[in-house]
């Protein structure tokens, strides 16, 4: 595996899940694989889970790890070609990327959507430059449009907790005060479409996800109806994807608190588990009661981030 971006990069999901449980049983099984190999983790944005779990995954595999917070101590980077660099940006990404590539064997990058331009975000302008110019395998640690390490961890969690062969999984939009990316719901939809689950998406009108991720998934605009009989509720806010109206891209169109996941919603499910990728704003996305209930999986999900990252880095090391 040279790039980890889409569900298709990981191949057969049953094989990937088998590997995940093998690693969960013995997370140091492949600790010789990464000896004298270096993982470089580049963060253009904040992180708690991705930073810690990916670093831990690399250490499970015996790798050395370098973490760089681009905004804390590195030179301010220009990303556009052709710009006269007479402003506050001292270095161009076109030099910085091959330089970073010199010091490592694998590169992970976190770079969120900027919401300035839908086309640039959806073309993955920053991550594609890392793929093109670093000379090293690149794994996405949440890009403008995807968060595959999260979706893989979520799939592992659903596999562990499901009580039916084909559980009903509902991805639900929920309110949030600030504009958030579509990366988490995009990847979750992409991975659930590929998994053996009954997948339903619910969101207010105007929040339609990009067809390349949501595919032919069932969309139900009535949130309570979508929740009926569900086995897993996956809550997440996202800003307007701009599919129906490109001018609305990245906007907060609605903060309707009726969409906050509370006990009233959970009561119509089949005693569903609650999921969220974290960080979560309590009593905006989900009530204290629901996130604290025994059916809340937010901590096991976060724990599985170490497992998904270990599988992905292992595959990349094996392909070096
Ligand atoms: C980010 C997002 O919604 O994409 C990261 C989630 C893993 N969340 C925030 O910025 C709060
Ligand atoms: N879920 C997740 O990716 O969390 P962080 O933003 O803290 O890495």
mmCIF file of C-alpha atoms and ligand atoms in Angstrom:
data_model
loop_
_atom_site.group_PDB
_atom_site.id
_atom_site.type_symbol
_atom_site.label_atom_id
_atom_site.label_comp_id
_atom_site.label_asym_id
_atom_site.label_seq_id
_atom_site.Cartn_x
_atom_site.Cartn_y
_atom_site.Cartn_z
ATOM 1 C CA UNK A 1 0.000 0.000 0.000
ATOM 2 C CA UNK A 2 1.571 3.293 -1.172
ATOM 3 C CA UNK A 3 -1.344 5.581 -0.305
ATOM 4 C CA UNK A 4 -4.000 5.144 2.372
ATOM 5 C CA UNK A 5 -6.903 7.412 1.466
ATOM 6 C CA UNK A 6 -9.949 5.409 0.385
ATOM 7 C CA UNK A 7 -11.585 2.190 1.542
ATOM 8 C CA UNK A 8 -10.432 0.625 -1.747
ATOM 9 C CA UNK A 9 -6.785 1.115 -0.666
ATOM 10 C CA UNK A 10 -7.208 -1.493 2.082
ATOM 11 C CA UNK A 11 -8.755 -4.150 -0.195
ATOM 12 C CA UNK A 12 -11.013 -6.893 1.184
ATOM 13 C CA UNK A 13 -12.571 -5.618 4.428
ATOM 14 C CA UNK A 14 -12.914 -9.096 5.925
ATOM 15 C CA UNK A 15 -9.172 -9.645 5.481
ATOM 16 C CA UNK A 16 -8.445 -6.208 6.985
ATOM 17 C CA UNK A 17 -10.712 -6.964 9.977
ATOM 18 C CA UNK A 18 -9.007 -10.321 10.524
ATOM 19 C CA UNK A 19 -5.669 -8.525 10.565
ATOM 20 C CA UNK A 20 -7.057 -5.934 12.986
ATOM 21 C CA UNK A 21 -8.158 -8.607 15.470
ATOM 22 C CA UNK A 22 -4.839 -10.433 15.092
ATOM 23 C CA UNK A 23 -3.076 -7.198 16.052
ATOM 24 C CA UNK A 24 -5.540 -6.454 18.844
ATOM 25 C CA UNK A 25 -4.661 -9.871 20.303
ATOM 26 C CA UNK A 26 -0.936 -9.193 20.106
ATOM 27 C CA UNK A 27 -0.139 -5.608 19.165
ATOM 28 C CA UNK A 28 3.623 -6.229 19.171
ATOM 29 C CA UNK A 29 3.487 -9.196 16.792
ATOM 30 C CA UNK A 30 5.189 -7.221 14.021
ATOM 31 C CA UNK A 31 7.637 -5.254 16.154
ATOM 32 C CA UNK A 32 10.603 -6.320 13.983
ATOM 33 C CA UNK A 33 8.994 -4.968 10.812
ATOM 34 C CA UNK A 34 9.716 -1.311 11.566
ATOM 35 C CA UNK A 35 13.228 -1.584 12.971
ATOM 36 C CA UNK A 36 15.318 1.405 11.788
ATOM 37 C CA UNK A 37 12.334 2.749 9.861
ATOM 38 C CA UNK A 38 10.966 6.214 10.584
ATOM 39 C CA UNK A 39 7.389 7.491 10.480
ATOM 40 C CA UNK A 40 6.990 11.233 10.049
ATOM 41 C CA UNK A 41 3.664 12.636 11.250
ATOM 42 C CA UNK A 42 2.868 16.110 9.932
ATOM 43 C CA UNK A 43 0.085 18.113 11.577
ATOM 44 C CA UNK A 44 -1.309 21.263 9.995
ATOM 45 C CA UNK A 45 -4.221 21.063 12.501
ATOM 46 C CA UNK A 46 -4.873 20.091 16.108
ATOM 47 C CA UNK A 47 -5.207 16.500 17.231
ATOM 48 C CA UNK A 48 -5.387 14.359 20.348
ATOM 49 C CA UNK A 49 -6.353 10.860 19.187
ATOM 50 C CA UNK A 50 -4.699 10.765 15.768
ATOM 51 C CA UNK A 51 -1.411 12.025 17.116
ATOM 52 C CA UNK A 52 -1.253 9.626 20.068
ATOM 53 C CA UNK A 53 -2.727 6.530 18.419
ATOM 54 C CA UNK A 54 -0.622 6.779 15.267
ATOM 55 C CA UNK A 55 2.535 7.361 17.285
ATOM 56 C CA UNK A 56 1.649 4.333 19.421
ATOM 57 C CA UNK A 57 0.953 2.259 16.294
ATOM 58 C CA UNK A 58 4.368 3.136 14.849
ATOM 59 C CA UNK A 59 5.997 2.175 18.171
ATOM 60 C CA UNK A 60 4.088 -1.151 18.199
ATOM 61 C CA UNK A 61 5.824 -1.890 14.892
ATOM 62 C CA UNK A 62 9.249 -0.949 16.253
ATOM 63 C CA UNK A 63 9.456 2.273 14.232
ATOM 64 C CA UNK A 64 11.033 5.576 15.155
ATOM 65 C CA UNK A 65 8.574 8.480 15.080
ATOM 66 C CA UNK A 66 9.009 12.174 14.340
ATOM 67 C CA UNK A 67 6.023 14.464 14.897
ATOM 68 C CA UNK A 68 5.926 17.949 13.399
ATOM 69 C CA UNK A 69 3.334 20.598 14.210
ATOM 70 C CA UNK A 70 3.757 22.794 11.171
ATOM 71 C CA UNK A 71 2.201 25.814 12.901
ATOM 72 C CA UNK A 72 4.462 25.592 15.947
ATOM 73 C CA UNK A 73 8.062 26.284 15.082
ATOM 74 C CA UNK A 74 8.313 25.361 11.392
ATOM 75 C CA UNK A 75 8.498 28.056 8.703
ATOM 76 C CA UNK A 76 5.203 29.422 7.495
ATOM 77 C CA UNK A 77 4.475 27.620 4.224
ATOM 78 C CA UNK A 78 3.224 28.936 0.906
ATOM 79 C CA UNK A 79 1.077 26.383 -0.901
ATOM 80 C CA UNK A 80 0.263 28.147 -4.199
ATOM 81 C CA UNK A 81 2.690 27.994 -7.128
ATOM 82 C CA UNK A 82 3.471 31.281 -8.909
ATOM 83 C CA UNK A 83 3.012 33.487 -5.848
ATOM 84 C CA UNK A 84 5.628 36.246 -5.314
ATOM 85 C CA UNK A 85 6.695 35.311 -1.808
ATOM 86 C CA UNK A 86 7.113 38.794 -0.345
ATOM 87 C CA UNK A 87 4.683 38.221 2.531
ATOM 88 C CA UNK A 88 4.959 36.331 5.818
ATOM 89 C CA UNK A 89 5.523 32.887 4.285
ATOM 90 C CA UNK A 90 9.219 31.917 4.288
ATOM 91 C CA UNK A 91 9.168 28.543 2.558
ATOM 92 C CA UNK A 92 7.243 26.844 -0.233
ATOM 93 C CA UNK A 93 5.546 23.486 0.191
ATOM 94 C CA UNK A 94 7.278 22.404 -3.039
ATOM 95 C CA UNK A 95 10.663 22.446 -1.239
ATOM 96 C CA UNK A 96 9.377 21.517 2.207
ATOM 97 C CA UNK A 97 7.711 18.291 1.051
ATOM 98 C CA UNK A 98 10.739 16.633 -0.629
ATOM 99 C CA UNK A 99 12.863 17.751 2.341
ATOM 100 C CA UNK A 100 10.465 16.026 4.756
ATOM 101 C CA UNK A 101 10.605 12.947 2.537
ATOM 102 C CA UNK A 102 14.402 12.774 3.029
ATOM 103 C CA UNK A 103 14.089 12.021 6.740
ATOM 104 C CA UNK A 104 11.535 9.207 6.821
ATOM 105 C CA UNK A 105 10.163 6.021 5.287
ATOM 106 C CA UNK A 106 6.433 6.766 5.684
ATOM 107 C CA UNK A 107 4.582 10.079 5.940
ATOM 108 C CA UNK A 108 1.247 10.748 7.626
ATOM 109 C CA UNK A 109 -0.408 14.114 7.027
ATOM 110 C CA UNK A 110 -3.290 15.939 8.724
ATOM 111 C CA UNK A 111 -4.549 18.912 6.740
ATOM 112 C CA UNK A 112 -8.200 19.913 7.119
ATOM 113 C CA UNK A 113 -10.480 21.552 4.597
ATOM 114 C CA UNK A 114 -9.949 25.304 4.479
ATOM 115 C CA UNK A 115 -13.488 26.007 3.157
ATOM 116 C CA UNK A 116 -12.068 28.748 0.939
ATOM 117 C CA UNK A 117 -12.717 26.861 -2.239
ATOM 118 C CA UNK A 118 -14.716 23.643 -2.645
ATOM 119 C CA UNK A 119 -12.785 22.617 -5.745
ATOM 120 C CA UNK A 120 -9.364 22.893 -4.051
ATOM 121 C CA UNK A 121 -10.599 21.007 -0.981
ATOM 122 C CA UNK A 122 -12.270 18.215 -2.957
ATOM 123 C CA UNK A 123 -9.236 17.872 -5.267
ATOM 124 C CA UNK A 124 -7.113 17.254 -2.141
ATOM 125 C CA UNK A 125 -4.607 19.867 -3.263
ATOM 126 C CA UNK A 126 -2.315 19.588 -0.216
ATOM 127 C CA UNK A 127 -2.289 15.797 0.240
ATOM 128 C CA UNK A 128 -1.800 15.198 -3.475
ATOM 129 C CA UNK A 129 1.340 17.327 -3.345
ATOM 130 C CA UNK A 130 2.691 15.092 -0.574
ATOM 131 C CA UNK A 131 1.917 12.030 -2.710
ATOM 132 C CA UNK A 132 3.582 13.589 -5.750
ATOM 133 C CA UNK A 133 6.667 15.226 -4.229
ATOM 134 C CA UNK A 134 7.621 13.367 -1.020
ATOM 135 C CA UNK A 135 8.789 10.189 -2.749
ATOM 136 C CA UNK A 136 7.381 8.223 0.208
ATOM 137 C CA UNK A 137 4.156 6.315 0.970
ATOM 138 C CA UNK A 138 1.541 8.710 2.375
ATOM 139 C CA UNK A 139 -1.295 7.944 4.774
ATOM 140 C CA UNK A 140 -4.129 10.398 5.389
ATOM 141 C CA UNK A 141 -4.599 11.419 9.046
ATOM 142 C CA UNK A 142 -7.706 13.500 8.102
ATOM 143 C CA UNK A 143 -7.450 15.480 4.936
ATOM 144 C CA UNK A 144 -9.827 17.988 3.367
ATOM 145 C CA UNK A 145 -12.278 15.222 2.431
ATOM 146 C CA UNK A 146 -11.438 11.951 4.222
ATOM 147 C CA UNK A 147 -10.499 10.442 7.587
ATOM 148 C CA UNK A 148 -9.860 6.773 6.762
ATOM 149 C CA UNK A 149 -8.014 5.816 9.988
ATOM 150 C CA UNK A 150 -11.160 6.878 11.885
ATOM 151 C CA UNK A 151 -13.541 5.004 9.572
ATOM 152 C CA UNK A 152 -11.453 1.833 9.828
ATOM 153 C CA UNK A 153 -11.456 2.079 13.655
ATOM 154 C CA UNK A 154 -15.244 2.593 13.544
ATOM 155 C CA UNK A 155 -15.676 -0.492 11.364
ATOM 156 C CA UNK A 156 -13.581 -2.553 13.805
ATOM 157 C CA UNK A 157 -15.756 -1.275 16.682
ATOM 158 C CA UNK A 158 -19.015 -2.152 14.899
ATOM 159 C CA UNK A 159 -17.665 -5.625 14.132
ATOM 160 C CA UNK A 160 -16.816 -6.117 17.829
ATOM 161 C CA UNK A 161 -20.167 -4.964 19.213
ATOM 162 C CA UNK A 162 -22.723 -6.035 16.595
ATOM 163 C CA UNK A 163 -25.427 -8.447 17.776
ATOM 164 C CA UNK A 164 -26.845 -9.157 14.297
ATOM 165 C CA UNK A 165 -25.095 -10.351 11.131
ATOM 166 C CA UNK A 166 -26.242 -7.226 9.301
ATOM 167 C CA UNK A 167 -26.826 -4.420 11.814
ATOM 168 C CA UNK A 168 -28.632 -1.182 11.005
ATOM 169 C CA UNK A 169 -26.095 1.667 11.183
ATOM 170 C CA UNK A 170 -27.329 5.273 11.110
ATOM 171 C CA UNK A 171 -25.076 8.235 10.389
ATOM 172 C CA UNK A 172 -26.799 11.291 11.856
ATOM 173 C CA UNK A 173 -25.974 14.957 11.420
ATOM 174 C CA UNK A 174 -26.097 16.897 14.726
ATOM 175 C CA UNK A 175 -25.740 20.614 15.508
ATOM 176 C CA UNK A 176 -22.432 22.375 16.249
ATOM 177 C CA UNK A 177 -21.588 26.072 16.690
ATOM 178 C CA UNK A 178 -18.676 26.134 14.218
ATOM 179 C CA UNK A 179 -18.154 24.962 10.645
ATOM 180 C CA UNK A 180 -16.657 21.440 10.652
ATOM 181 C CA UNK A 181 -15.249 19.446 7.740
ATOM 182 C CA UNK A 182 -17.058 16.624 5.920
ATOM 183 C CA UNK A 183 -14.055 14.279 6.181
ATOM 184 C CA UNK A 184 -15.409 12.074 8.978
ATOM 185 C CA UNK A 185 -18.918 11.546 7.526
ATOM 186 C CA UNK A 186 -17.485 11.137 4.005
ATOM 187 C CA UNK A 187 -15.162 8.321 5.071
ATOM 188 C CA UNK A 188 -17.718 6.756 7.403
ATOM 189 C CA UNK A 189 -20.219 6.619 4.513
ATOM 190 C CA UNK A 190 -17.601 5.273 2.100
ATOM 191 C CA UNK A 191 -16.573 2.500 4.512
ATOM 192 C CA UNK A 192 -20.138 1.599 5.567
ATOM 193 C CA UNK A 193 -21.178 1.310 1.925
ATOM 194 C CA UNK A 194 -18.373 -1.221 1.484
ATOM 195 C CA UNK A 195 -19.209 -3.119 4.699
ATOM 196 C CA UNK A 196 -21.976 -5.656 5.274
ATOM 197 C CA UNK A 197 -24.390 -3.354 7.139
ATOM 198 C CA UNK A 198 -27.805 -1.766 6.557
ATOM 199 C CA UNK A 199 -26.636 1.843 6.224
ATOM 200 C CA UNK A 200 -28.868 4.919 6.546
ATOM 201 C CA UNK A 201 -27.845 8.591 6.529
ATOM 202 C CA UNK A 202 -29.985 11.305 8.121
ATOM 203 C CA UNK A 203 -29.449 15.066 7.916
ATOM 204 C CA UNK A 204 -31.410 18.252 7.293
ATOM 205 C CA UNK A 205 -32.045 19.382 3.712
ATOM 206 C CA UNK A 206 -28.984 21.128 2.269
ATOM 207 C CA UNK A 207 -26.454 18.866 4.050
ATOM 208 C CA UNK A 208 -26.285 16.213 1.284
ATOM 209 C CA UNK A 209 -22.867 14.514 1.237
ATOM 210 C CA UNK A 210 -20.794 14.258 -1.924
ATOM 211 C CA UNK A 211 -22.030 11.368 -4.130
ATOM 212 C CA UNK A 212 -18.490 9.937 -4.461
ATOM 213 C CA UNK A 213 -18.724 8.992 -0.759
ATOM 214 C CA UNK A 214 -22.405 8.546 0.009
ATOM 215 C CA UNK A 215 -23.043 6.535 -3.176
ATOM 216 C CA UNK A 216 -26.488 4.963 -3.183
ATOM 217 C CA UNK A 217 -26.851 4.919 0.602
ATOM 218 C CA UNK A 218 -30.414 5.437 1.862
ATOM 219 C CA UNK A 219 -30.985 9.063 2.931
ATOM 220 C CA UNK A 220 -33.855 9.732 5.368
ATOM 221 C CA UNK A 221 -34.565 13.380 6.174
ATOM 222 C CA UNK A 222 -36.774 12.502 9.155
ATOM 223 C CA UNK A 223 -34.215 11.833 11.904
ATOM 224 C CA UNK A 224 -36.606 9.968 14.231
ATOM 225 C CA UNK A 225 -37.730 7.721 11.385
ATOM 226 C CA UNK A 226 -34.098 6.988 10.497
ATOM 227 C CA UNK A 227 -33.366 5.989 14.114
ATOM 228 C CA UNK A 228 -36.207 3.425 14.293
ATOM 229 C CA UNK A 229 -34.799 -0.039 14.967
ATOM 230 C CA UNK A 230 -31.171 1.123 14.633
ATOM 231 C CA UNK A 231 -28.333 -0.917 16.171
ATOM 232 C CA UNK A 232 -25.668 1.798 15.930
ATOM 233 C CA UNK A 233 -26.112 5.587 15.950
ATOM 234 C CA UNK A 234 -23.069 7.437 14.590
ATOM 235 C CA UNK A 235 -23.477 11.159 15.309
ATOM 236 C CA UNK A 236 -21.370 13.850 13.668
ATOM 237 C CA UNK A 237 -21.693 17.458 12.657
ATOM 238 C CA UNK A 238 -20.583 18.590 9.242
ATOM 239 C CA UNK A 239 -20.856 21.917 7.480
ATOM 240 C CA UNK A 240 -22.658 22.292 4.178
ATOM 241 C CA UNK A 241 -20.920 20.112 1.542
ATOM 242 C CA UNK A 242 -22.171 22.430 -1.225
ATOM 243 C CA UNK A 243 -23.470 19.596 -3.382
ATOM 244 C CA UNK A 244 -26.812 21.230 -4.202
ATOM 245 C CA UNK A 245 -25.592 24.823 -3.857
ATOM 246 C CA UNK A 246 -21.800 25.371 -4.216
ATOM 247 C CA UNK A 247 -22.134 28.895 -2.749
ATOM 248 C CA UNK A 248 -23.108 27.342 0.596
ATOM 249 C CA UNK A 249 -19.960 25.186 0.799
ATOM 250 C CA UNK A 250 -18.512 25.180 4.335
ATOM 251 C CA UNK A 251 -21.405 27.169 5.814
ATOM 252 C CA UNK A 252 -23.383 26.431 8.977
ATOM 253 C CA UNK A 253 -26.935 26.436 7.610
ATOM 254 C CA UNK A 254 -28.707 25.297 10.760
ATOM 255 C CA UNK A 255 -28.195 24.826 14.506
ATOM 256 C CA UNK A 256 -31.516 23.090 15.213
ATOM 257 C CA UNK A 257 -31.121 21.504 18.665
ATOM 258 C CA UNK A 258 -33.921 19.038 17.884
ATOM 259 C CA UNK A 259 -31.157 17.121 16.071
ATOM 260 C CA UNK A 260 -29.066 16.745 19.272
ATOM 261 C CA UNK A 261 -28.991 13.016 20.062
ATOM 262 C CA UNK A 262 -30.871 12.557 23.349
ATOM 263 C CA UNK A 263 -32.764 9.774 25.129
ATOM 264 C CA UNK A 264 -35.920 10.559 23.131
ATOM 265 C CA UNK A 265 -33.988 9.596 19.979
ATOM 266 C CA UNK A 266 -32.328 6.529 21.492
ATOM 267 C CA UNK A 267 -35.717 5.212 22.733
ATOM 268 C CA UNK A 268 -36.895 4.450 19.175
ATOM 269 C CA UNK A 269 -33.747 2.418 18.338
ATOM 270 C CA UNK A 270 -33.179 -1.274 19.053
ATOM 271 C CA UNK A 271 -31.176 -0.378 22.191
ATOM 272 C CA UNK A 272 -28.545 1.079 19.863
ATOM 273 C CA UNK A 273 -24.941 1.803 20.676
ATOM 274 C CA UNK A 274 -23.913 5.461 20.436
ATOM 275 C CA UNK A 275 -20.788 6.332 18.443
ATOM 276 C CA UNK A 276 -18.810 9.541 17.791
ATOM 277 C CA UNK A 277 -15.235 10.018 16.586
ATOM 278 C CA UNK A 278 -14.468 12.669 19.275
ATOM 279 C CA UNK A 279 -13.784 15.448 20.113
ATOM 280 C CA UNK A 280 -17.460 16.000 20.869
ATOM 281 C CA UNK A 281 -19.339 19.004 22.221
ATOM 282 C CA UNK A 282 -21.692 17.695 24.873
ATOM 283 C CA UNK A 283 -25.299 18.856 24.786
ATOM 284 C CA UNK A 284 -24.805 20.123 21.221
ATOM 285 C CA UNK A 285 -24.121 16.816 19.448
ATOM 286 C CA UNK A 286 -25.232 14.453 22.242
ATOM 287 C CA UNK A 287 -26.604 14.788 25.761
ATOM 288 C CA UNK A 288 -24.548 13.913 28.842
ATOM 289 C CA UNK A 289 -26.889 10.979 29.558
ATOM 290 C CA UNK A 290 -26.485 9.339 26.155
ATOM 291 C CA UNK A 291 -22.701 9.712 25.958
ATOM 292 C CA UNK A 292 -22.309 8.421 29.541
ATOM 293 C CA UNK A 293 -24.650 5.435 29.100
ATOM 294 C CA UNK A 294 -23.223 1.879 29.054
ATOM 295 C CA UNK A 295 -24.221 1.773 25.361
ATOM 296 C CA UNK A 296 -21.812 4.593 24.480
ATOM 297 C CA UNK A 297 -18.824 3.336 22.455
ATOM 298 C CA UNK A 298 -16.836 6.550 22.183
ATOM 299 C CA UNK A 299 -13.891 5.274 24.251
ATOM 300 C CA UNK A 300 -13.635 1.802 22.597
ATOM 301 C CA UNK A 301 -13.734 3.613 19.222
ATOM 302 C CA UNK A 302 -10.835 5.836 20.238
ATOM 303 C CA UNK A 303 -8.937 2.783 21.531
ATOM 304 C CA UNK A 304 -9.387 1.106 18.141
ATOM 305 C CA UNK A 305 -7.588 4.008 16.469
ATOM 306 C CA UNK A 306 -4.356 2.365 17.624
ATOM 307 C CA UNK A 307 -5.429 -0.879 15.952
ATOM 308 C CA UNK A 308 -6.476 0.658 12.621
ATOM 309 C CA UNK A 309 -3.232 2.644 12.464
ATOM 310 C CA UNK A 310 -1.124 -0.419 13.303
ATOM 311 C CA UNK A 311 -2.727 -2.395 10.442
ATOM 312 C CA UNK A 312 -2.223 0.463 7.974
ATOM 313 C CA UNK A 313 1.419 1.139 8.910
ATOM 314 C CA UNK A 314 2.153 -2.595 8.874
ATOM 315 C CA UNK A 315 0.754 -2.882 5.332
ATOM 316 C CA UNK A 316 2.821 0.116 4.239
ATOM 317 C CA UNK A 317 6.017 -1.265 5.780
ATOM 318 C CA UNK A 318 5.425 -4.615 4.093
ATOM 319 C CA UNK A 319 5.159 -2.825 0.721
ATOM 320 C CA UNK A 320 8.408 -0.815 1.085
HETATM 321 C C1 LIG B 1 -12.652 17.765 13.360
HETATM 322 C C2 LIG B 1 -13.688 17.409 12.314
HETATM 323 O O1 LIG B 1 -14.886 17.526 12.588
HETATM 324 O O2 LIG B 1 -13.315 16.997 11.207
HETATM 325 C C3 LIG B 1 -11.834 16.548 13.738
HETATM 326 C C4 LIG B 1 -12.593 15.316 14.080
HETATM 327 C C5 LIG B 1 -11.752 14.113 14.188
HETATM 328 N N1 LIG B 1 -13.305 18.274 14.551
HETATM 329 C C6 LIG B 1 -13.100 19.500 15.031
HETATM 330 O O3 LIG B 1 -12.394 20.277 14.431
HETATM 331 C C7 LIG B 1 -13.775 19.864 16.309
HETATM 332 N N1 LIG B 2 -11.038 11.430 16.098
HETATM 333 C C1 LIG B 2 -9.911 12.135 15.863
HETATM 334 O O1 LIG B 2 -9.301 12.051 14.788
HETATM 335 O O2 LIG B 2 -9.496 12.907 16.900
HETATM 336 P P1 LIG B 2 -8.299 13.971 16.894
HETATM 337 O O3 LIG B 2 -8.760 15.129 16.045
HETATM 338 O O4 LIG B 2 -8.112 14.317 18.322
HETATM 339 O O5 LIG B 2 -7.080 13.334 16.289
#
